[in-house]
PDB file of C-alpha atoms in Angstrom:
ATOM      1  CA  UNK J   1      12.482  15.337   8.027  1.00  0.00           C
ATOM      2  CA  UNK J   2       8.981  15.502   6.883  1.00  0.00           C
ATOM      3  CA  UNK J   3       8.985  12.418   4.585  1.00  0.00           C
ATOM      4  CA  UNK J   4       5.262  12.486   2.981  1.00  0.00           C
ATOM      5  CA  UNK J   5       3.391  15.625   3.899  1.00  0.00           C
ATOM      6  CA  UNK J   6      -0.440  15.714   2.044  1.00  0.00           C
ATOM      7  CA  UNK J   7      -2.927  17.436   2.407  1.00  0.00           C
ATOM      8  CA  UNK J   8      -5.608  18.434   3.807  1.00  0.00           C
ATOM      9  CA  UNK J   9      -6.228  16.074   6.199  1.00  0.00           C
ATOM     10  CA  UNK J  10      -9.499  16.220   6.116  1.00  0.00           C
ATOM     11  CA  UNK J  11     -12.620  17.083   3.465  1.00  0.00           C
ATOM     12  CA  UNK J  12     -16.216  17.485   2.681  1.00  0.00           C
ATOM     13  CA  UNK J  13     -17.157  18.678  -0.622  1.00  0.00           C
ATOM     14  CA  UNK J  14     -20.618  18.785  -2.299  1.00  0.00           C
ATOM     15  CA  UNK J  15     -21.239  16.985  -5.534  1.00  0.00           C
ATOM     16  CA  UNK J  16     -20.149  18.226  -8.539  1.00  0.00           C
ATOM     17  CA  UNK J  17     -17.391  20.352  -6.922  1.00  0.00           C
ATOM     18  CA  UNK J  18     -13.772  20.170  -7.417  1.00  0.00           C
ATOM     19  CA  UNK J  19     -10.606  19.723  -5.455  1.00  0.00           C
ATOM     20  CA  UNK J  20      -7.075  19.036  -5.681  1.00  0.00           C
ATOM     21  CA  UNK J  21      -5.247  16.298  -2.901  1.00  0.00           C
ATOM     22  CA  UNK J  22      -1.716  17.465  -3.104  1.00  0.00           C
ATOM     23  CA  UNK J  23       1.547  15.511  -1.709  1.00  0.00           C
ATOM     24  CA  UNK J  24       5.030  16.653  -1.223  1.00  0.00           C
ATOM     25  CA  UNK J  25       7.673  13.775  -0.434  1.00  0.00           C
ATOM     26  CA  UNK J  26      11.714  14.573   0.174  1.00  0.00           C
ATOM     27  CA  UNK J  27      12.748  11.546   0.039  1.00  0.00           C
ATOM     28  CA  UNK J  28      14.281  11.479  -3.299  1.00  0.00           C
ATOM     29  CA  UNK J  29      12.120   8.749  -4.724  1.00  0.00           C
ATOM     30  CA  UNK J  30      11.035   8.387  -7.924  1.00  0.00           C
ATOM     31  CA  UNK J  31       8.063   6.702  -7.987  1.00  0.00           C
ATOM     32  CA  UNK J  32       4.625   8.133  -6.367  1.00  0.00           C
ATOM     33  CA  UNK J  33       1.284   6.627  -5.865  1.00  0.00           C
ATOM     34  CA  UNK J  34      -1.808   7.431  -5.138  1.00  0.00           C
ATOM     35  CA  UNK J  35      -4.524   4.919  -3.384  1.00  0.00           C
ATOM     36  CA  UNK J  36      -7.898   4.857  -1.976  1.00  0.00           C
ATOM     37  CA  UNK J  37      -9.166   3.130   1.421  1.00  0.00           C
ATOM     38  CA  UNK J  38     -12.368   1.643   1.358  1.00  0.00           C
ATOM     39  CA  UNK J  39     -13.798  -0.762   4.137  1.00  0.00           C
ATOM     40  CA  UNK J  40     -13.243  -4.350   2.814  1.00  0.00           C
ATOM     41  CA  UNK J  41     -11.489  -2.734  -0.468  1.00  0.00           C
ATOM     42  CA  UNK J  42      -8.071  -2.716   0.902  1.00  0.00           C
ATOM     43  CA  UNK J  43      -5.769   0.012  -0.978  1.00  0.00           C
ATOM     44  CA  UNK J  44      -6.739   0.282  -4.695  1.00  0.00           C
ATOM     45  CA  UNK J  45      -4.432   2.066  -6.849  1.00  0.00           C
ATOM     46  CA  UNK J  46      -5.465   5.052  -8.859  1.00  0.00           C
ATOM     47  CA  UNK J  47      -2.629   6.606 -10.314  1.00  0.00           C
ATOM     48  CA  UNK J  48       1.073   6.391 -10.189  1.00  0.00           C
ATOM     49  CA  UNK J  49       4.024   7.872 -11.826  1.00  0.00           C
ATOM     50  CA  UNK J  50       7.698   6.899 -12.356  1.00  0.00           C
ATOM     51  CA  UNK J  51       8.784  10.596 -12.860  1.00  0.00           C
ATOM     52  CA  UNK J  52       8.176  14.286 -13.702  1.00  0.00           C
ATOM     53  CA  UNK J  53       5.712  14.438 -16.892  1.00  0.00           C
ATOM     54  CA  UNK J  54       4.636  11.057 -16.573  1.00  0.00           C
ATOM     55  CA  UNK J  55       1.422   8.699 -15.043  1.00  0.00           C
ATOM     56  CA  UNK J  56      -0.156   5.587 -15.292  1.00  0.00           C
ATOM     57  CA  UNK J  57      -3.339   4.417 -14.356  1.00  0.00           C
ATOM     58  CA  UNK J  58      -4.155   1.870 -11.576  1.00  0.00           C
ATOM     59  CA  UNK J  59      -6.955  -0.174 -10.979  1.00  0.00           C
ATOM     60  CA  UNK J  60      -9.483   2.668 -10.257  1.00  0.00           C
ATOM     61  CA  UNK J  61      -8.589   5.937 -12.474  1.00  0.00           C
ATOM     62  CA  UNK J  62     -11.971   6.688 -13.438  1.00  0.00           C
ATOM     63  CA  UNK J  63     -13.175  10.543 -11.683  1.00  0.00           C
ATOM     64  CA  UNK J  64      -9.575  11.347 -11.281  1.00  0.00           C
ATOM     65  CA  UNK J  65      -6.625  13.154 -12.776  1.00  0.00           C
ATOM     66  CA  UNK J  66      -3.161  13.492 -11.039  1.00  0.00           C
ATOM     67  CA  UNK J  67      -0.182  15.988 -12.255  1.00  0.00           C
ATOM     68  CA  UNK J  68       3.307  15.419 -11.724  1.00  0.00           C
ATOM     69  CA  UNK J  69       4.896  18.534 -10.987  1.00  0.00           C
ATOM     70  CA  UNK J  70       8.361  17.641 -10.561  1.00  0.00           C
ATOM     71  CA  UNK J  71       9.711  15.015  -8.828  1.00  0.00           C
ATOM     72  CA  UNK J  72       8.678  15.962  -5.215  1.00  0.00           C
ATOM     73  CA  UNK J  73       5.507  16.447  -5.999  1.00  0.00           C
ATOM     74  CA  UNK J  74       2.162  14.508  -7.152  1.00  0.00           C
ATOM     75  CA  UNK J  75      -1.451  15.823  -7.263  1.00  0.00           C
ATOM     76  CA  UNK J  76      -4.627  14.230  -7.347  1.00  0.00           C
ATOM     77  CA  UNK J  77      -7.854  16.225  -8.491  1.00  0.00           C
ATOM     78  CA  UNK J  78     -11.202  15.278  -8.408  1.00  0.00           C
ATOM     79  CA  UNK J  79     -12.854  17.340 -11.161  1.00  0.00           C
ATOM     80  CA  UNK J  80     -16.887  16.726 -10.696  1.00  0.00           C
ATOM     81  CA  UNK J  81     -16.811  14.899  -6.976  1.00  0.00           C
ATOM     82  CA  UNK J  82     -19.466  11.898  -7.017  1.00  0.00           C
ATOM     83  CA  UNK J  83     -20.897  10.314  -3.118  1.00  0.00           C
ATOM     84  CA  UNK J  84     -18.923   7.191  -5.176  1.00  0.00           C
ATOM     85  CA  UNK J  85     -15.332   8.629  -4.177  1.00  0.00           C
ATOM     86  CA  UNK J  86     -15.919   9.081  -0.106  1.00  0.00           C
ATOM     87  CA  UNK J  87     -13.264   7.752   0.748  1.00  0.00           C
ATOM     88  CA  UNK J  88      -9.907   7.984   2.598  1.00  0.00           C
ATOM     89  CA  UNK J  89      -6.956   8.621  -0.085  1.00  0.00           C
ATOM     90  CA  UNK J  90      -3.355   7.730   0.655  1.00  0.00           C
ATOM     91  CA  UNK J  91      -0.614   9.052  -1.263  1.00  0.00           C
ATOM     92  CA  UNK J  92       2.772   7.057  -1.358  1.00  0.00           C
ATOM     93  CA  UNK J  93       6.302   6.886  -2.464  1.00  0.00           C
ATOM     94  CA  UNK J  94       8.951   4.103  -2.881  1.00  0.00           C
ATOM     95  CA  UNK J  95      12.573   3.996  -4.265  1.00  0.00           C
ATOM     96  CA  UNK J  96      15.361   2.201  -4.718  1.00  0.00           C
ATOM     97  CA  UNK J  97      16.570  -0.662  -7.676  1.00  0.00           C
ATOM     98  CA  UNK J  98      15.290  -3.562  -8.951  1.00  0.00           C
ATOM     99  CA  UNK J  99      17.737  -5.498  -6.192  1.00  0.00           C
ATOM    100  CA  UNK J 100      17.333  -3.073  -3.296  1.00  0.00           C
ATOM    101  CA  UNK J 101      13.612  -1.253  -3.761  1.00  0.00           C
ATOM    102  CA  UNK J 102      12.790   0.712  -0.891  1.00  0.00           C
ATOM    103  CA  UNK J 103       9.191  -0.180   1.031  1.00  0.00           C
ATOM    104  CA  UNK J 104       6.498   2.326   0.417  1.00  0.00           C
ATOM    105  CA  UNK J 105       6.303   5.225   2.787  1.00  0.00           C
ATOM    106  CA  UNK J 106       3.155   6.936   3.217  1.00  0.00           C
ATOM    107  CA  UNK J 107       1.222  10.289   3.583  1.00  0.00           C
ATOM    108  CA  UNK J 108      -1.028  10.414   6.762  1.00  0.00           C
ATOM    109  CA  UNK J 109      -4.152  10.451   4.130  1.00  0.00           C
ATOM    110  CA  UNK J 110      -6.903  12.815   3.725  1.00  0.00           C
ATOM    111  CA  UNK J 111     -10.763  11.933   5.209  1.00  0.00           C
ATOM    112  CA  UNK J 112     -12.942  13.181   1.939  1.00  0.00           C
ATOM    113  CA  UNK J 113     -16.499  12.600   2.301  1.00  0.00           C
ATOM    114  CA  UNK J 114     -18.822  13.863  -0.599  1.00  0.00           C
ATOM    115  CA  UNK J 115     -22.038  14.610  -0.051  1.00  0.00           C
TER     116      UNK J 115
ATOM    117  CA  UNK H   1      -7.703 -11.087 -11.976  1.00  0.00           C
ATOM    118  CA  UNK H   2      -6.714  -9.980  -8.426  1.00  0.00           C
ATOM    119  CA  UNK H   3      -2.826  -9.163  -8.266  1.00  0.00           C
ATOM    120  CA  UNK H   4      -2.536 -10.185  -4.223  1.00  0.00           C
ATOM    121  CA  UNK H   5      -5.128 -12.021  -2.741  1.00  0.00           C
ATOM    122  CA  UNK H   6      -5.707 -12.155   1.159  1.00  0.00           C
ATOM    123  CA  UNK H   7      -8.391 -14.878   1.245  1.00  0.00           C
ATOM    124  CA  UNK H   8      -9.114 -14.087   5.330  1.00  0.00           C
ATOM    125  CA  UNK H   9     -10.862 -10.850   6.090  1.00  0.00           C
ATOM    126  CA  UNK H  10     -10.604 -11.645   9.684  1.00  0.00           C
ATOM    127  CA  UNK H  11      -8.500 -13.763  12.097  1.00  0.00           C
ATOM    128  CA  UNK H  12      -8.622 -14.298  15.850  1.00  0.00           C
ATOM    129  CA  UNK H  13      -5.214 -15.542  18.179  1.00  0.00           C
ATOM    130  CA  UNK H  14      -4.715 -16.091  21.464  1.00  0.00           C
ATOM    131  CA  UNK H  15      -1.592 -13.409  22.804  1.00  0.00           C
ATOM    132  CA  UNK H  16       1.553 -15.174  22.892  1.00  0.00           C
ATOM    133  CA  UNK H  17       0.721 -17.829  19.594  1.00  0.00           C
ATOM    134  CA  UNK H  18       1.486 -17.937  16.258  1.00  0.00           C
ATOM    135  CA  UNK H  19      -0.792 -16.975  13.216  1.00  0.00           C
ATOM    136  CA  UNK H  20       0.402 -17.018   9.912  1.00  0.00           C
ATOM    137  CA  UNK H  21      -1.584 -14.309   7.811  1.00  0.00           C
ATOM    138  CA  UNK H  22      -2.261 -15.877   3.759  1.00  0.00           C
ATOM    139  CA  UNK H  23      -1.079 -13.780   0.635  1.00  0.00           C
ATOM    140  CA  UNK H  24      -0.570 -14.952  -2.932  1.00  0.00           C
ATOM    141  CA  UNK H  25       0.279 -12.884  -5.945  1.00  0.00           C
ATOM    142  CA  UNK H  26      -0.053 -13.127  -9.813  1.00  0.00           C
ATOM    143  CA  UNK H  27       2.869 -11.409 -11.663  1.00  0.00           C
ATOM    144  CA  UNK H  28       4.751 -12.350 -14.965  1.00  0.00           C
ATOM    145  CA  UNK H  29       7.733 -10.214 -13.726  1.00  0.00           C
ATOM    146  CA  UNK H  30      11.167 -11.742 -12.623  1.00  0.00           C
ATOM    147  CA  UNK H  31      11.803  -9.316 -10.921  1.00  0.00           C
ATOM    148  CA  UNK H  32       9.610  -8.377  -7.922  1.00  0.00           C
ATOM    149  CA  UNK H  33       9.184  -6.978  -4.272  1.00  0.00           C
ATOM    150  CA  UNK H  34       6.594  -8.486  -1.688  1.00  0.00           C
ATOM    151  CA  UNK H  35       5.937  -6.496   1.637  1.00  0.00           C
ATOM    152  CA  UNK H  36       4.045  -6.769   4.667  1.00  0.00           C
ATOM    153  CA  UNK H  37       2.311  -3.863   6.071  1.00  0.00           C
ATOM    154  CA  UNK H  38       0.453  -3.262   9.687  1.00  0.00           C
ATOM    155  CA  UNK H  39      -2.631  -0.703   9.696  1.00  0.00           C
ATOM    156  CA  UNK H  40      -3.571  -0.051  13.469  1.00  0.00           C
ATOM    157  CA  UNK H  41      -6.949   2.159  14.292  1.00  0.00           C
ATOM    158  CA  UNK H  42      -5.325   5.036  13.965  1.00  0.00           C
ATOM    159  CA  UNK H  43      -5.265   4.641  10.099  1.00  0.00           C
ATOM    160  CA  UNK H  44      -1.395   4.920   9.523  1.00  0.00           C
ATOM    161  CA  UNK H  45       0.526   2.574   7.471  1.00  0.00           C
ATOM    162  CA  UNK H  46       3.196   0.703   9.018  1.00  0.00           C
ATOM    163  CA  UNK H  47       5.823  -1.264   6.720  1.00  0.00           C
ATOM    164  CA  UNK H  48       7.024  -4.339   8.802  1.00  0.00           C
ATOM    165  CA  UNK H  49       8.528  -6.899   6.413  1.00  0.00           C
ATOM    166  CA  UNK H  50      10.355  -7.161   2.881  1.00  0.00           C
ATOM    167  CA  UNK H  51      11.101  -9.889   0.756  1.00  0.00           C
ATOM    168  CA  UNK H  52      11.956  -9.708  -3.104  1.00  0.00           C
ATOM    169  CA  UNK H  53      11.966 -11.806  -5.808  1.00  0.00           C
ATOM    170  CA  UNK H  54      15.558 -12.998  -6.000  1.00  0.00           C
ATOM    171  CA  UNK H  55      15.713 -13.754  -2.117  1.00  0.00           C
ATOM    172  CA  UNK H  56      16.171 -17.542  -1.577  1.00  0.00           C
ATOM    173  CA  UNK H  57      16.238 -16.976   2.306  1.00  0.00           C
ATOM    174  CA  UNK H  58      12.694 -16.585   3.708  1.00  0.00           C
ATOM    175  CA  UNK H  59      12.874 -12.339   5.294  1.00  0.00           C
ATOM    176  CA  UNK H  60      12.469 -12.298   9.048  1.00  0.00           C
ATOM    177  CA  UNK H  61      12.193  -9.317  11.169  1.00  0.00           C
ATOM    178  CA  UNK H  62      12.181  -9.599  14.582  1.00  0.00           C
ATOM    179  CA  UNK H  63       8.798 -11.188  15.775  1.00  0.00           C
ATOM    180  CA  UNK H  64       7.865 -11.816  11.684  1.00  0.00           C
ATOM    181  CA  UNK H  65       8.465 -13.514   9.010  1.00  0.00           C
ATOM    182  CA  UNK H  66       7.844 -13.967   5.429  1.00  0.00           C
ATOM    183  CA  UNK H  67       6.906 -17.552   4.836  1.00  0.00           C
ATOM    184  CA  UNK H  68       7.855 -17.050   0.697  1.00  0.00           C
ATOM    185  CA  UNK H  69       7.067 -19.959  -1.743  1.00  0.00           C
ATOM    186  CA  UNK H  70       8.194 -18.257  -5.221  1.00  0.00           C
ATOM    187  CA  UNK H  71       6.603 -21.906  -7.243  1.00  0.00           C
ATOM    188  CA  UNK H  72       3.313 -21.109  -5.372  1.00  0.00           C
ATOM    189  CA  UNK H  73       3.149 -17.375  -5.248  1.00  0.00           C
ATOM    190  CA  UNK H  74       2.472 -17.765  -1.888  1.00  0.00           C
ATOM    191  CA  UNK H  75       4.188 -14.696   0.849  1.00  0.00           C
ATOM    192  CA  UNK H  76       2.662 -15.546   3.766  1.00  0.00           C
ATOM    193  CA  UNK H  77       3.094 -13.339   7.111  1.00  0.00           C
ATOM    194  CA  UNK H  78       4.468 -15.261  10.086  1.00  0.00           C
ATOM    195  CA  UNK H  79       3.738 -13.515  13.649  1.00  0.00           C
ATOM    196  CA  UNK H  80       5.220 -15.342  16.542  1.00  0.00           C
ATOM    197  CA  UNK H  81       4.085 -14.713  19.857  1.00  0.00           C
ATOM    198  CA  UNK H  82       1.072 -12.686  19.661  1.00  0.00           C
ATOM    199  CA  UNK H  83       0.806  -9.589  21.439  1.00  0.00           C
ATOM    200  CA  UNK H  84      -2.395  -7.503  21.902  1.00  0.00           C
ATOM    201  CA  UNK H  85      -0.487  -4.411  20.458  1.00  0.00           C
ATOM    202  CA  UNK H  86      -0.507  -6.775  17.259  1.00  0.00           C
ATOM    203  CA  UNK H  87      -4.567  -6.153  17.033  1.00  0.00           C
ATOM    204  CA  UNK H  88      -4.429  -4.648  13.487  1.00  0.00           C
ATOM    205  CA  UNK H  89      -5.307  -4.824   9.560  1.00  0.00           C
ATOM    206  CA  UNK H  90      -2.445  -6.478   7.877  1.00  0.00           C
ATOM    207  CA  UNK H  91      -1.915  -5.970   4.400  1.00  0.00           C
ATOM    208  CA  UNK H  92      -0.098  -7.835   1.425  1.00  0.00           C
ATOM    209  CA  UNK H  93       1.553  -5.466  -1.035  1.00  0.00           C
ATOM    210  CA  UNK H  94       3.756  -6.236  -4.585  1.00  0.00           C
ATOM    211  CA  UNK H  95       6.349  -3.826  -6.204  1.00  0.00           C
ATOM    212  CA  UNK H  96       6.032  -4.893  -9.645  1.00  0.00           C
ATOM    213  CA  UNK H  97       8.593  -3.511 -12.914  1.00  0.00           C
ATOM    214  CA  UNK H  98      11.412  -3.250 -11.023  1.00  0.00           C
ATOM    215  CA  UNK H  99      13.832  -3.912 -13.619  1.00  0.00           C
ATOM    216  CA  UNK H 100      12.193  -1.726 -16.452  1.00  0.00           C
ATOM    217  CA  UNK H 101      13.137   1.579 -15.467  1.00  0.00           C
ATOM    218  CA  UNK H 102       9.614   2.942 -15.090  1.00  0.00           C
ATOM    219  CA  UNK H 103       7.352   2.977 -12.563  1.00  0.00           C
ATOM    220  CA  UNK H 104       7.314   0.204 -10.337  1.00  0.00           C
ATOM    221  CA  UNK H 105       3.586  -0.336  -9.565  1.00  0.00           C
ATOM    222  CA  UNK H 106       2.548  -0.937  -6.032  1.00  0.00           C
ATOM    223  CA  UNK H 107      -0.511  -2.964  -5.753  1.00  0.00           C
ATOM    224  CA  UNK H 108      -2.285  -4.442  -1.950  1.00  0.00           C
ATOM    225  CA  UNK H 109      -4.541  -6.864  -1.480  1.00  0.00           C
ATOM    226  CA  UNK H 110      -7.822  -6.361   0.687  1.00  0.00           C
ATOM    227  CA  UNK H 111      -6.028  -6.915   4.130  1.00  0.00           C
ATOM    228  CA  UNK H 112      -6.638  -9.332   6.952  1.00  0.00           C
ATOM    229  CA  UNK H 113      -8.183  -7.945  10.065  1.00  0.00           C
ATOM    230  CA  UNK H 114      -6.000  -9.736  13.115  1.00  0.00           C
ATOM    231  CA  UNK H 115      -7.548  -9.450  16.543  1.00  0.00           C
ATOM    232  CA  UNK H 116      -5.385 -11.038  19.566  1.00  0.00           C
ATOM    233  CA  UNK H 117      -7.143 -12.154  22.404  1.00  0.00           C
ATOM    234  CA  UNK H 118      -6.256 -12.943  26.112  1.00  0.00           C
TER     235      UNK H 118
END
């Protein structure tokens, strides 16, 4: 029972290179998420998406693209990485109804420093 | 504007008192879910406390509490006797669009850092 696997775990990339964050949940949940940690930022919300073939943007999208594959599966890529998007990223899923939404369980997040 | 606002970056309690941890939220929605989550050193995120929109009892869970004013847009965390092990970030999180069928967007605030003393 693996919940919400991502990966790597850790990262250092040079700027202007590429990568792709990828997250696996089986938990059956529809919606996925995908944050960034910075000190005094809290969790800022990138992308998220409701199902297969469909995103949104959060508060920070800029630098970043996300795929859902299906519905176990969200990426995040980082096309041109910028020293701006060191961070730690989180990905997260939730379920559940409008009466009985399930809390937010989370990936054990991935250490990317760009230098 | 900021969805969830945390207005204290840090707070200090003696073990075994109270603190109550501020959150307020801006949403339009009826229909929304407010949680409570604990982020220790290690960097893991640790749900410890739901309450949603349509609740008219205040959530409790063991040792917290969800002090929820739904006219203020207030969901402030409740510990009761402090313990070290409590030494933590503490964030304020809302599940927005729950009733629309799409994606129900999950937004924190900037956290509260808690630090329990002897």
């Amino acid at each position: 029972n693996a919940g919400v696997t991502q990966t790597p775990k850790f990262q250092v990339l040079k700027t202007g290179q590429s990568m792709t964050l990828q997250c696996a949940q089986d938990m059956n949940h529809n919606s996925m998420y995908w944050y960034r940690q910075d000190p005094g930022m809290g969790l800022r919300l990138i992308y998220y998406s409701a199902s297969e073939g469909t995103t949104d943007k959060g508060e920070v999208p800029n630098g970043y693209n996300v795929s859902r594959l299906n519905k176990r599966e969200f990426s995040l890529r980082l096309e041109s990485a910028a020293p701006s998007q060191t961070s730690v990223y989180f990905c997260a899923t939730s379920g559940g109804g409008e009466f009985n939404p399930t809390e937010a369980f989370f990936g054990q997040g991935t250490r990317l420093t760009v230098v | 504007a900021q969805k969830i606002t945390q207005t204290q970056p840090g707070m200090f309690v003696q073990e075994k008192e109270a603190v109550t941890l501020d959150c307020t939220y801006d949403t339009s929605d009826q229909s929304y879910g407010l949680f409570w989550y604990k982020q220790p050193s290690s960097g893991e995120m640790i749900f410890l406390i739901y309450q949603g929109s349509y609740d008219e009892q205040n959530a409790t869970e063991g040792r917290y509490s969800l002090n929820f004013q739904k006219a203020r847009k207030s969901a402030n965390l409740v510990i009761s006797a402090s313990q070290l092990g409590d030494s933590a970030m503490y964030f304020c999180a809302m599940r927005e669009g729950l009733s629309t069928g799409t994606a129900s967007k999950l937004t924190f605030g900037t956290g509260t850092r808690l630090q329990v003393t002897l």
